[in-house]
PDB file of C-alpha atoms and ligand atoms in Angstrom:
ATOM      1  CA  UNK A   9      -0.117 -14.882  -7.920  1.00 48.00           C
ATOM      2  CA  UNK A  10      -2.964 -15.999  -5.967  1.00 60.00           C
ATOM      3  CA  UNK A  11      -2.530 -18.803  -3.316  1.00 71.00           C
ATOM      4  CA  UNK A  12      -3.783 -22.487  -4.712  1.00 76.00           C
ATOM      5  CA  UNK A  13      -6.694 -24.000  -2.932  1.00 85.00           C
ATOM      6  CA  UNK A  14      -3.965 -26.252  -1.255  1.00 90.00           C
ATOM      7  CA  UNK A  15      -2.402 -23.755   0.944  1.00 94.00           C
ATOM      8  CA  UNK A  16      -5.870 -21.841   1.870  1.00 96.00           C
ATOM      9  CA  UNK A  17      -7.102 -25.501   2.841  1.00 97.00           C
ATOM     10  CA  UNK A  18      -3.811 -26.338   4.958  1.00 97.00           C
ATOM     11  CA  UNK A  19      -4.449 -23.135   7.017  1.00 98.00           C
ATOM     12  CA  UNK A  20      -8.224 -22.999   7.484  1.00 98.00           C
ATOM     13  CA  UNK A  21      -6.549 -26.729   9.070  1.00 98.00           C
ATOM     14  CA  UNK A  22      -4.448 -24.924  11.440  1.00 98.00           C
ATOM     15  CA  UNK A  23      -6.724 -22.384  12.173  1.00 98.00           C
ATOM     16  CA  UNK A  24      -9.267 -25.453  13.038  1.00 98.00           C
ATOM     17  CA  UNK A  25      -6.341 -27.115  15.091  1.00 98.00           C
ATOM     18  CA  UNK A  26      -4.869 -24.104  17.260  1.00 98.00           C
ATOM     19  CA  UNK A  27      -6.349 -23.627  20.427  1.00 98.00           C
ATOM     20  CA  UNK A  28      -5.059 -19.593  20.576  1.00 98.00           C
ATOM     21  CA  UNK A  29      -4.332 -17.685  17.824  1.00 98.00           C
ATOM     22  CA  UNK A  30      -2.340 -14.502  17.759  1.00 98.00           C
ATOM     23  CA  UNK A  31      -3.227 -11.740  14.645  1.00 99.00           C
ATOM     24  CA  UNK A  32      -0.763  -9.344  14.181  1.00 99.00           C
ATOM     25  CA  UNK A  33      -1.829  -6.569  11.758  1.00 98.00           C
ATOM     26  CA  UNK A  34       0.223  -3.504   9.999  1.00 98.00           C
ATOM     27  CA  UNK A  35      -0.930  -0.648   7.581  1.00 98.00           C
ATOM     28  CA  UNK A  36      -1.917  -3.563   4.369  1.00 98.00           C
ATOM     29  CA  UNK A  37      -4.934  -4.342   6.486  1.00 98.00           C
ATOM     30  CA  UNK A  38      -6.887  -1.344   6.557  1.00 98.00           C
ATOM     31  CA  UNK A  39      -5.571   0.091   2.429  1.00 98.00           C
ATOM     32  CA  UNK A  40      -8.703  -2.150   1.387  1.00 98.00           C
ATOM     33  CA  UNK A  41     -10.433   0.708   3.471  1.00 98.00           C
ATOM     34  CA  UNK A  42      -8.559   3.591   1.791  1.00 97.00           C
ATOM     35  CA  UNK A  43      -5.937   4.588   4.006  1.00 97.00           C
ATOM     36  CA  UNK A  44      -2.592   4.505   2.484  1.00 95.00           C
ATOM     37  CA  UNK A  45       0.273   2.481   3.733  1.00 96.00           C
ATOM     38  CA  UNK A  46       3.520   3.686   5.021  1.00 96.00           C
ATOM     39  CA  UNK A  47       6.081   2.135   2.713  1.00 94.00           C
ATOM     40  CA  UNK A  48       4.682   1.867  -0.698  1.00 92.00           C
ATOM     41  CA  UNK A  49       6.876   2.958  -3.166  1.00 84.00           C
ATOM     42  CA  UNK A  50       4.445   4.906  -4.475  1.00 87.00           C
ATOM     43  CA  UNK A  51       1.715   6.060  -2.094  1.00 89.00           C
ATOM     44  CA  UNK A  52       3.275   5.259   1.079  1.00 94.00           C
ATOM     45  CA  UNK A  53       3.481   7.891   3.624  1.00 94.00           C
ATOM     46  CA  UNK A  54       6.862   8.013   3.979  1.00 93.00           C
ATOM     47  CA  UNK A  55       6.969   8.185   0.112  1.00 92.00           C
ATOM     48  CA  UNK A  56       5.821  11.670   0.580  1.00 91.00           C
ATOM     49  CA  UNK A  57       6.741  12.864   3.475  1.00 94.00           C
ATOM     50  CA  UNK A  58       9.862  12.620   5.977  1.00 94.00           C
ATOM     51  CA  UNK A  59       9.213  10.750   8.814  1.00 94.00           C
ATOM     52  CA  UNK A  60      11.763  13.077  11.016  1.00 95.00           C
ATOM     53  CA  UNK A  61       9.842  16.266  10.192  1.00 96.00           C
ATOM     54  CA  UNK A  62       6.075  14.450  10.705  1.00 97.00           C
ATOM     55  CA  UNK A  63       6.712  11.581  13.429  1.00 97.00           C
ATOM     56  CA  UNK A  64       9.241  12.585  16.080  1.00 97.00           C
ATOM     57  CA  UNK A  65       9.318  14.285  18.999  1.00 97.00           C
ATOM     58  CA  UNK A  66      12.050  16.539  17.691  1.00 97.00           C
ATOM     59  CA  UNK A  67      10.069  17.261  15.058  1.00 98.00           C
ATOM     60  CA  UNK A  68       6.479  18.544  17.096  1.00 98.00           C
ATOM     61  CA  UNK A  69       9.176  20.725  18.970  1.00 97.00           C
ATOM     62  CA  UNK A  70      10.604  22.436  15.744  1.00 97.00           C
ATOM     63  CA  UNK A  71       7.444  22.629  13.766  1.00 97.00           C
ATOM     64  CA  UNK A  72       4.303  21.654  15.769  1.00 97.00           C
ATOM     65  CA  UNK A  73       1.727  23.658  13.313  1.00 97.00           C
ATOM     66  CA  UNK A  74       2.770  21.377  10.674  1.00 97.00           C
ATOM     67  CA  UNK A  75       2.637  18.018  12.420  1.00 97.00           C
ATOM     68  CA  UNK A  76      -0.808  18.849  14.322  1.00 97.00           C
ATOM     69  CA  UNK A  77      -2.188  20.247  10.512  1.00 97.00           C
ATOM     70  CA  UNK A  78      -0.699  16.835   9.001  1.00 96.00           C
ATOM     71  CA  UNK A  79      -2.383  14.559  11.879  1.00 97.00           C
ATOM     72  CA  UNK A  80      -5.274  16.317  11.226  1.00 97.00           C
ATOM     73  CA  UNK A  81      -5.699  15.387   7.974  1.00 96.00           C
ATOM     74  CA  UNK A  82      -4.968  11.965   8.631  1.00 97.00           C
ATOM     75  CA  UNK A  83      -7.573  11.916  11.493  1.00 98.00           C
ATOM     76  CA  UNK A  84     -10.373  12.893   9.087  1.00 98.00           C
ATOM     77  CA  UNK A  85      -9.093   9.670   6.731  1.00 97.00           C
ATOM     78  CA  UNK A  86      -9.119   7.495   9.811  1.00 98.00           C
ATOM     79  CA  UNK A  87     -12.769   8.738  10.514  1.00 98.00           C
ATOM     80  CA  UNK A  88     -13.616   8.498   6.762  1.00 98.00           C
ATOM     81  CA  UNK A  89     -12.822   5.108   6.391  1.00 98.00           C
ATOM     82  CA  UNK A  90     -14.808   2.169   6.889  1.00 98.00           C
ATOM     83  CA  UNK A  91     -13.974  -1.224   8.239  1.00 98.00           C
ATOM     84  CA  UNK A  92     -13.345  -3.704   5.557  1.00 98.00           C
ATOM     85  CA  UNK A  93     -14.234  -7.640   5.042  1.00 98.00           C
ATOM     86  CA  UNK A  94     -10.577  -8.288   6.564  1.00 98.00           C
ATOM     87  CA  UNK A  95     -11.383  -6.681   9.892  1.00 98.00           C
ATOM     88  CA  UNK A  96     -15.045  -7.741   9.839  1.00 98.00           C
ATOM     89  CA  UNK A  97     -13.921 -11.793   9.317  1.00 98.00           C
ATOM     90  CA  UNK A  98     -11.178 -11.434  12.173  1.00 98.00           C
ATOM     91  CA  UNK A  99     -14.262  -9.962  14.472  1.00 98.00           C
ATOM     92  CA  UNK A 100     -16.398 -11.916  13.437  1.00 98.00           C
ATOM     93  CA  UNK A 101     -14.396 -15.239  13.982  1.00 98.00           C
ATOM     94  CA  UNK A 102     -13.444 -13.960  17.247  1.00 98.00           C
ATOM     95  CA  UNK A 103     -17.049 -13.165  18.282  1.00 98.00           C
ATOM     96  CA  UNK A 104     -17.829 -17.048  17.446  1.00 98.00           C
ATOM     97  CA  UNK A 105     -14.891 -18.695  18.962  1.00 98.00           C
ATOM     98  CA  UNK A 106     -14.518 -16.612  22.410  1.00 97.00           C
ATOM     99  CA  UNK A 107     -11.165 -16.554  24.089  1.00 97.00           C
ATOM    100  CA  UNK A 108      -8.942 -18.273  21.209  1.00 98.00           C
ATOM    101  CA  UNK A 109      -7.803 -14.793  19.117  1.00 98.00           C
ATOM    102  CA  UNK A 110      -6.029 -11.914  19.997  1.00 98.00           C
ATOM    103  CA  UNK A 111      -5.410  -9.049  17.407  1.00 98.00           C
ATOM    104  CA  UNK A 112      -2.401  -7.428  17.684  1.00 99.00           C
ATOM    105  CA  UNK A 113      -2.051  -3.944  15.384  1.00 98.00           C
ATOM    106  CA  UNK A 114       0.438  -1.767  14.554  1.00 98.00           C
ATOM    107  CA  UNK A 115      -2.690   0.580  13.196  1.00 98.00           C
ATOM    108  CA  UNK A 116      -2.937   3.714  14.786  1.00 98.00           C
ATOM    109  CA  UNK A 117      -6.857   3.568  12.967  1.00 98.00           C
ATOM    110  CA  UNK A 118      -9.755   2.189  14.672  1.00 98.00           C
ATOM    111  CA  UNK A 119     -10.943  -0.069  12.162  1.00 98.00           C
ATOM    112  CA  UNK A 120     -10.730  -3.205  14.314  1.00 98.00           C
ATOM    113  CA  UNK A 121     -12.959  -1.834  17.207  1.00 98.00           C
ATOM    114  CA  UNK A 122     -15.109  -0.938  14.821  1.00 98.00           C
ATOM    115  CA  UNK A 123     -15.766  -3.706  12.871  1.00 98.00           C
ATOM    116  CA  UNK A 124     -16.815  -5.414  16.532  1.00 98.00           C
ATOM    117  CA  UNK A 125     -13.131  -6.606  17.483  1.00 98.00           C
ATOM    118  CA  UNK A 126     -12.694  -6.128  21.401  1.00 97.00           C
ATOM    119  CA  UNK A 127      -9.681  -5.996  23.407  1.00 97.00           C
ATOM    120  CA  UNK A 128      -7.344  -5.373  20.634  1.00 98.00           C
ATOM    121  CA  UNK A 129      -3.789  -4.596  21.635  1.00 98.00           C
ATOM    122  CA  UNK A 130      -2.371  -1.113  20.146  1.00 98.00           C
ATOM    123  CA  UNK A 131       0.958  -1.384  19.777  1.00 98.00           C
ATOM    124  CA  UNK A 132       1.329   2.294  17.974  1.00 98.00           C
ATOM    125  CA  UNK A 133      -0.915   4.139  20.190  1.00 98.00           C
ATOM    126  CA  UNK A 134      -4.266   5.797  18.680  1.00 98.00           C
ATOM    127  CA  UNK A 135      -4.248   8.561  15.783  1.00 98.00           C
ATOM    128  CA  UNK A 136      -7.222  10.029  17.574  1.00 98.00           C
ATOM    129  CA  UNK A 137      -6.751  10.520  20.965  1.00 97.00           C
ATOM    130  CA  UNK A 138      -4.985  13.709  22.234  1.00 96.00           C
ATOM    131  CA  UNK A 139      -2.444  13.611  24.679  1.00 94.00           C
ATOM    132  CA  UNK A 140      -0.333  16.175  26.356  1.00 95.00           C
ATOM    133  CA  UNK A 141       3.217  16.810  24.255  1.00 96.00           C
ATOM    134  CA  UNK A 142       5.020  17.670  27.755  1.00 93.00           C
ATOM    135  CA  UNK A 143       4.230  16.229  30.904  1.00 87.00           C
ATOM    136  CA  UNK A 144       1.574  17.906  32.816  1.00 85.00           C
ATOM    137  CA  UNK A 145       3.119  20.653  35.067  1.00 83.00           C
ATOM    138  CA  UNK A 146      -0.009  20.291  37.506  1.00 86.00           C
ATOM    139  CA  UNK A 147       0.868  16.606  37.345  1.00 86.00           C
ATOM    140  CA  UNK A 148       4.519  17.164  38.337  1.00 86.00           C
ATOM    141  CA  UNK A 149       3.035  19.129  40.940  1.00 88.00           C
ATOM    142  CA  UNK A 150       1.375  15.546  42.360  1.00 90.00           C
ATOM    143  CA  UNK A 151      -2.425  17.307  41.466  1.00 90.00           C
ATOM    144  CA  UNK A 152      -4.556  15.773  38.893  1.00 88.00           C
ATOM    145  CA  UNK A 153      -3.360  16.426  35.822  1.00 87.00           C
ATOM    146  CA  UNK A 154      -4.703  18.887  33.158  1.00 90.00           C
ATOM    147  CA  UNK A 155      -7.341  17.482  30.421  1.00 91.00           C
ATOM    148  CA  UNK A 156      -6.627  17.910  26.768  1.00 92.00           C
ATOM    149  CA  UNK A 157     -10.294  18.066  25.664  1.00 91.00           C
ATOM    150  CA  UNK A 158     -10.011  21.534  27.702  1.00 90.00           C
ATOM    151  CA  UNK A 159      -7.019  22.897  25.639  1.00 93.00           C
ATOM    152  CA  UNK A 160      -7.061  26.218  24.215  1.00 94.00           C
ATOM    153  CA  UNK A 161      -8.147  26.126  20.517  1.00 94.00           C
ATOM    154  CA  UNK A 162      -4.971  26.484  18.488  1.00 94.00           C
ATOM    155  CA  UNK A 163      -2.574  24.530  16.166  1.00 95.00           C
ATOM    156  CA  UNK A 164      -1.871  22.981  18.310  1.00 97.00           C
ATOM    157  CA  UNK A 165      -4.252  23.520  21.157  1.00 97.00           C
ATOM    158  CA  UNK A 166      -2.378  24.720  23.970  1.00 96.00           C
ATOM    159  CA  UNK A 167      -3.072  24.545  28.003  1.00 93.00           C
ATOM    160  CA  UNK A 168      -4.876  27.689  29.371  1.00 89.00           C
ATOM    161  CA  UNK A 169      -2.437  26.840  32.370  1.00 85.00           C
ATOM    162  CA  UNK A 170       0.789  26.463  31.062  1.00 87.00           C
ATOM    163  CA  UNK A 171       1.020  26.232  27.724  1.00 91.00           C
ATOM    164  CA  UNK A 172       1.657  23.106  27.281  1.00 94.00           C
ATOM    165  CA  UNK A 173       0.998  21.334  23.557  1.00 96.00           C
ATOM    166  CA  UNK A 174      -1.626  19.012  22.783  1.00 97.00           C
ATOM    167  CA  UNK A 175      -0.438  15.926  20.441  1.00 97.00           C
ATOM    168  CA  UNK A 176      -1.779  12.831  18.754  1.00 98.00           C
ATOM    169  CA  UNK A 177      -1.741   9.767  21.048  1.00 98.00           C
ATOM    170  CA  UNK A 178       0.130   7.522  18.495  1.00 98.00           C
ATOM    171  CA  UNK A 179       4.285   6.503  18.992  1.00 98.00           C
ATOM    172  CA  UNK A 180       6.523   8.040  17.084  1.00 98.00           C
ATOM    173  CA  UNK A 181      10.082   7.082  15.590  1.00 96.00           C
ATOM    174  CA  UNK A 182      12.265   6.756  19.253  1.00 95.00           C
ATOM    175  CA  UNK A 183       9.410   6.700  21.573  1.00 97.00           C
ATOM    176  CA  UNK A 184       8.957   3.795  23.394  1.00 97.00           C
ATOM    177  CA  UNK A 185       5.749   1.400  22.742  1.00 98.00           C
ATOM    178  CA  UNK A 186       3.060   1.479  25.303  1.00 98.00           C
ATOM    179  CA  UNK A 187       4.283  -0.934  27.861  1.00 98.00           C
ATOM    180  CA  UNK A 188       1.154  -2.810  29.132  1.00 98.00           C
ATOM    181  CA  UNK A 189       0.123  -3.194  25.319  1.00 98.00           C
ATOM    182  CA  UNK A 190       3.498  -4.539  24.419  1.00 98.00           C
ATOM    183  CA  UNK A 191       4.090  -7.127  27.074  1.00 98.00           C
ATOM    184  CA  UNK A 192       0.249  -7.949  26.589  1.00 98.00           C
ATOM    185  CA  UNK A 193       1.222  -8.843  22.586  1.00 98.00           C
ATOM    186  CA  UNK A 194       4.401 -10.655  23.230  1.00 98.00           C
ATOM    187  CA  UNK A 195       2.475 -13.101  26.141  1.00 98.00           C
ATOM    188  CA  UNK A 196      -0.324 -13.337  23.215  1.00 98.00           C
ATOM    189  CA  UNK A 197       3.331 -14.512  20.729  1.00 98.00           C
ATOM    190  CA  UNK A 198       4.005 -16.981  23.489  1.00 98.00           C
ATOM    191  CA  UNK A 199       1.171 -18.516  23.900  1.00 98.00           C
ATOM    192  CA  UNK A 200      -0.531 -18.951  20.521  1.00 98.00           C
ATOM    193  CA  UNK A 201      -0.402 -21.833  18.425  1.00 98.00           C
ATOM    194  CA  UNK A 202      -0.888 -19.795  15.337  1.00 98.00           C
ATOM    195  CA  UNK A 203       0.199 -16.874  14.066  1.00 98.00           C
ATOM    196  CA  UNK A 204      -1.336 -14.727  11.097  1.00 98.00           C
ATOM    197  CA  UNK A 205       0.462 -12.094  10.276  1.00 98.00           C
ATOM    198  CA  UNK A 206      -1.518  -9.608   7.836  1.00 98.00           C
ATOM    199  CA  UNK A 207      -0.316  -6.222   5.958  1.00 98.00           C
ATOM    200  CA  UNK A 208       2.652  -5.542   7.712  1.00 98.00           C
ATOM    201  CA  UNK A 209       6.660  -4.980   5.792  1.00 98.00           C
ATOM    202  CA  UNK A 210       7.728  -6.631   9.131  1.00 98.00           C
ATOM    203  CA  UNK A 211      10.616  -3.591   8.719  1.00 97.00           C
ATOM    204  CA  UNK A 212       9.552  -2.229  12.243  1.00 97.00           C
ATOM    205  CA  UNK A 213      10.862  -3.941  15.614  1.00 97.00           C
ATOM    206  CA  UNK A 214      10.102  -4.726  17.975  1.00 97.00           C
ATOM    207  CA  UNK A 215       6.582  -5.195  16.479  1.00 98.00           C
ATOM    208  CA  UNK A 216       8.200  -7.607  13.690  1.00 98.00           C
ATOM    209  CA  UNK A 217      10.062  -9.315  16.221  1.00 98.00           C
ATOM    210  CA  UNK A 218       6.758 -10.880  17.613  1.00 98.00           C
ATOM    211  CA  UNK A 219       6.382 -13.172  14.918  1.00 98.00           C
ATOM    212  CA  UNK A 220       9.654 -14.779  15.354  1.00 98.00           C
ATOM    213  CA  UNK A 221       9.109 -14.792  19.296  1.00 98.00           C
ATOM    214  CA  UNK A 222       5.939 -16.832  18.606  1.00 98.00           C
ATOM    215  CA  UNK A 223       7.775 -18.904  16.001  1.00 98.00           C
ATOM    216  CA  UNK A 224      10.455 -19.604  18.274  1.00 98.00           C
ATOM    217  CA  UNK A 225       8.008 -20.983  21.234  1.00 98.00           C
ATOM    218  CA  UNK A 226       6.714 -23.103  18.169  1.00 98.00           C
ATOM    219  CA  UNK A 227       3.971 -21.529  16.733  1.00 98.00           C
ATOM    220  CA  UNK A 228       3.123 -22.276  13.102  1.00 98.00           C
ATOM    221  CA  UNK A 229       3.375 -18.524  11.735  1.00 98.00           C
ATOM    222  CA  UNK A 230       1.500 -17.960   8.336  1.00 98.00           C
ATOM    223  CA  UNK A 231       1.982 -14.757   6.098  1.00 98.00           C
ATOM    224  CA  UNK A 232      -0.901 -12.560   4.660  1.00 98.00           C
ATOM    225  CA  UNK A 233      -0.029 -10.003   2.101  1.00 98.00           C
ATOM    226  CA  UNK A 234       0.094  -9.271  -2.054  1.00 97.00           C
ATOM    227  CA  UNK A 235       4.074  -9.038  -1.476  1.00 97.00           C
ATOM    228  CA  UNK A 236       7.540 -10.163   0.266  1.00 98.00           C
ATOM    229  CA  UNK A 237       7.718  -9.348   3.718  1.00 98.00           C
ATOM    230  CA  UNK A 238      10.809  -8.912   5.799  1.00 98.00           C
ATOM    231  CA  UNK A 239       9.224 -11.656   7.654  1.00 98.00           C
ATOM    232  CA  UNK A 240       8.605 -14.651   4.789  1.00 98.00           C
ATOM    233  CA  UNK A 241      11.474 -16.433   6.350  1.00 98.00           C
ATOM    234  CA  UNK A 242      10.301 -17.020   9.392  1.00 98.00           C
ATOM    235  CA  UNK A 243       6.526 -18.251   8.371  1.00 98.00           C
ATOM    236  CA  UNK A 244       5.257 -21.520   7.668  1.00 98.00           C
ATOM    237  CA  UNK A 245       4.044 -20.572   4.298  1.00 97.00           C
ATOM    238  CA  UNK A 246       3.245 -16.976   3.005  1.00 97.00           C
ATOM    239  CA  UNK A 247      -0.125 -16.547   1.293  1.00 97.00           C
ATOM    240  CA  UNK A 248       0.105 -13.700  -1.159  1.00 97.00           C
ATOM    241  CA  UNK A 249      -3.044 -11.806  -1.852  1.00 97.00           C
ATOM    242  CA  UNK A 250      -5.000  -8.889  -0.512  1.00 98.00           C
ATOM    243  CA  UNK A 251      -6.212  -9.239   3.299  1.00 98.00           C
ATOM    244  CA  UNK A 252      -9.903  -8.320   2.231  1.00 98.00           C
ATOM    245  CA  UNK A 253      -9.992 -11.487  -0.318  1.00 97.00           C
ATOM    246  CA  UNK A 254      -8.187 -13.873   1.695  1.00 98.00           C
ATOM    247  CA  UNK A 255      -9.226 -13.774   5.825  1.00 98.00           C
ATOM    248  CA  UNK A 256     -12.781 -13.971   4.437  1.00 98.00           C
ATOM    249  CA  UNK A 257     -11.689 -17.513   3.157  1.00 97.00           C
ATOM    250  CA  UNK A 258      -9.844 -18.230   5.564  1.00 98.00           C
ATOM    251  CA  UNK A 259     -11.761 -17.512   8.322  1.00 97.00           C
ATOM    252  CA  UNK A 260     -15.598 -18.285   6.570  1.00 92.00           C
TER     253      UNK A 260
HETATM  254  P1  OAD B  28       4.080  -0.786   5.757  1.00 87.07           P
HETATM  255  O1  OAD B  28       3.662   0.327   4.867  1.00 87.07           O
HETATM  256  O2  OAD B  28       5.512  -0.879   6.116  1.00 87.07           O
HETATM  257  O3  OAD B  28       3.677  -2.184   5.087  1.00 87.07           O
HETATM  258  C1  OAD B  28       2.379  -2.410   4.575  1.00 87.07           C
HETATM  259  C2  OAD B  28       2.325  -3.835   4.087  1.00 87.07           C
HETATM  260  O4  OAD B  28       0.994  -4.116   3.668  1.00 87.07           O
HETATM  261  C3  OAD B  28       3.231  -4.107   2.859  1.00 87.07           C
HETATM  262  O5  OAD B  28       3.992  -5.276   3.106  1.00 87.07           O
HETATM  263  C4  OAD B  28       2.234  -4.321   1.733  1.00 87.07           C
HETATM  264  O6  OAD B  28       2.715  -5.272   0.791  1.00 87.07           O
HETATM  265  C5  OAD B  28       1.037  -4.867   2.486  1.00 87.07           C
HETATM  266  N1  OAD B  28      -0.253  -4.681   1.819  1.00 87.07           N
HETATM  267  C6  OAD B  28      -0.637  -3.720   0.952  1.00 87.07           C
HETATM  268  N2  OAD B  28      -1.904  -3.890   0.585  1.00 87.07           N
HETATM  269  C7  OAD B  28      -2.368  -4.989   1.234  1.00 87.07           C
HETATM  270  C8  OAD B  28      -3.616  -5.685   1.283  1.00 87.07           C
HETATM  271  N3  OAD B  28      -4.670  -5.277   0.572  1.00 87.07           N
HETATM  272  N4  OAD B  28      -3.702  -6.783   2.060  1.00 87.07           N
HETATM  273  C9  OAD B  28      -2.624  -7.216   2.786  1.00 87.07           C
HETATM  274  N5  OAD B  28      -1.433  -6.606   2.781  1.00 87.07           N
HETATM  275  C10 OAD B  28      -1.297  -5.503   2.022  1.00 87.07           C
HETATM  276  O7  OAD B  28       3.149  -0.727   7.054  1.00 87.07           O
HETATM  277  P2  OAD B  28       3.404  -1.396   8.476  1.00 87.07           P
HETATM  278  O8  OAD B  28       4.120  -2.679   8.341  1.00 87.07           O
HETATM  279  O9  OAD B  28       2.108  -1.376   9.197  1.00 87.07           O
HETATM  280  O10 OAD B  28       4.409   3.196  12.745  1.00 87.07           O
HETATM  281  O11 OAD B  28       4.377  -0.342   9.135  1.00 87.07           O
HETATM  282  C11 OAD B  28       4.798  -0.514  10.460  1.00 87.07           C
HETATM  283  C12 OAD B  28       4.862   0.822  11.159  1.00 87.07           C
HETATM  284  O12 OAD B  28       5.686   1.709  10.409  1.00 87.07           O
HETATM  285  C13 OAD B  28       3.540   1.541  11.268  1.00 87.07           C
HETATM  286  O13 OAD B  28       2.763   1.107  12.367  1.00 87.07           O
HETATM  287  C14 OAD B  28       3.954   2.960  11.414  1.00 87.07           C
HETATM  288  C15 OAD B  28       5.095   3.027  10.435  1.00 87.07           C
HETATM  289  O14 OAD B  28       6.077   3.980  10.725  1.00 87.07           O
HETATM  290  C16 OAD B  28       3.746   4.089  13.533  1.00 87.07           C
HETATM  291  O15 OAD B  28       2.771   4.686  13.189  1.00 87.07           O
HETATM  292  C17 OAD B  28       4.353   4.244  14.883  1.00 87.07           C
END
């Protein structure tokens, strides 16, 4: 069901009213663009394939071939696919009114950047930066440490050096987040007045758990997305539509 006029009215009002707003993002965001999401029942990711085997460290270690040949793939979609009106409105809105939105994404994609949005805060890391697997034995040794662009061609590339694995820079399942990037998003949950929270199942902590931080230092919290969320009980009123339709309208 689309939302009424009513409750796209009442939050253009809040969006008018709140002095910061926090955006936090997830996978629904960017399918207008083509990517797939993680937990459809039918094209998700993890529909298809097992999260232990593709995003873990323990499973690089046992099969690393098969995870670098799988981000691969993905890497290509990320670079295939285009920023869509959802990302362009948030940038655009934020380009207008400077200093009163932060985006917050779970997207490992670089949609946002690219559709203008600066200083976005990556909670999952980026799908397209390489990163050691292991920690730089030249680094333990306290001398700078070894640059992945200079790995040894391979799947994955390797270190001429040591050996060592190249990886994808994103977090997987028991890694902890980026720690700058999370404490930045949870001060941004503090502080806002508003929080819209677009394309995300809200089934992953402790991303999730920053809408109910900013809803518990009183910010109004509003919902985003064509379906139930694990977080509709903790917003102010869940608007139920694609992202691409409704931040246009929202944020026109
Ligand atoms: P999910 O796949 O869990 O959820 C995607 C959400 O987007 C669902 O609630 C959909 O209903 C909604 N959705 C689909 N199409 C939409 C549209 N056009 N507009 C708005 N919403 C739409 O993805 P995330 O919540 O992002 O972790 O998943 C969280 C994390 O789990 C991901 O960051 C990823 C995954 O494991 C890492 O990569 C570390």
């Amino acid at each position: 069901m689309a939302p009424d006029d009513d409750g796209l009215a009442q939050v253009r009002g809040w969006i008018a009213d709140a002095d910061r707003i926090a955006v936090l993002t997830g996978a629904g965001i960017s399918a207008e663009s083509g990517s797939p999401t993680f937990r459809d029942a039918q094209s998700g990711l993890w529909a298809k394939f097992d999260p232990a085997r593709l995003a873990s460290p323990e499973g690089f270690a046992a099969d690393p071939a098969l995870v670098w040949g799988w981000y691969a793939s993905r890497r290509d979609g990320v670079r295939q696919a285009q920023p869509n009106a959802a990302h362009r409105a948030l940038a655009d809105w934020a380009a207008v009114h400077r200093g009163r939105l932060a985006v917050v994404t779970q997207n490992v994609d670089d949609l946002h950047q690219r559709a203008g949005s600066r200083d976005v805060i990556r909670l999952h890391g980026d799908i397209l930066e390489d990163r050691w697997f292991d920690t730089c034995r030249r680094q333990e040794r306290g001398e700078p440490p070894c640059d992945p662009a200079s790995a040894r061609a391979g799947e994955p590339p390797t270190c001429a050096d040591c050996g060592n694995r190249v990886r994808p820079g994103v977090v997987w399942f028991g890694e902890p987040l980026p720690v700058a990037a999370l404490d930045a998003a949870e001060q941004a949950a503090r502080r806002c007045a508003l929080m819209l929270v677009v394309g995300t199942s809200g089934a992953v902590y402790p991303a999730a758990g920053l809408a109910r931080t900013a809803r518990r230092h009183g910010a109004r919290v509003v919902i985003v997305n064509p379906h139930e969320s694990e977080l509709d009980d903790v917003a102010d009123l869940c608007l139920r539509g694609p992202a691409a339709t409704l931040l246009p309208r929202l944020l026109a």
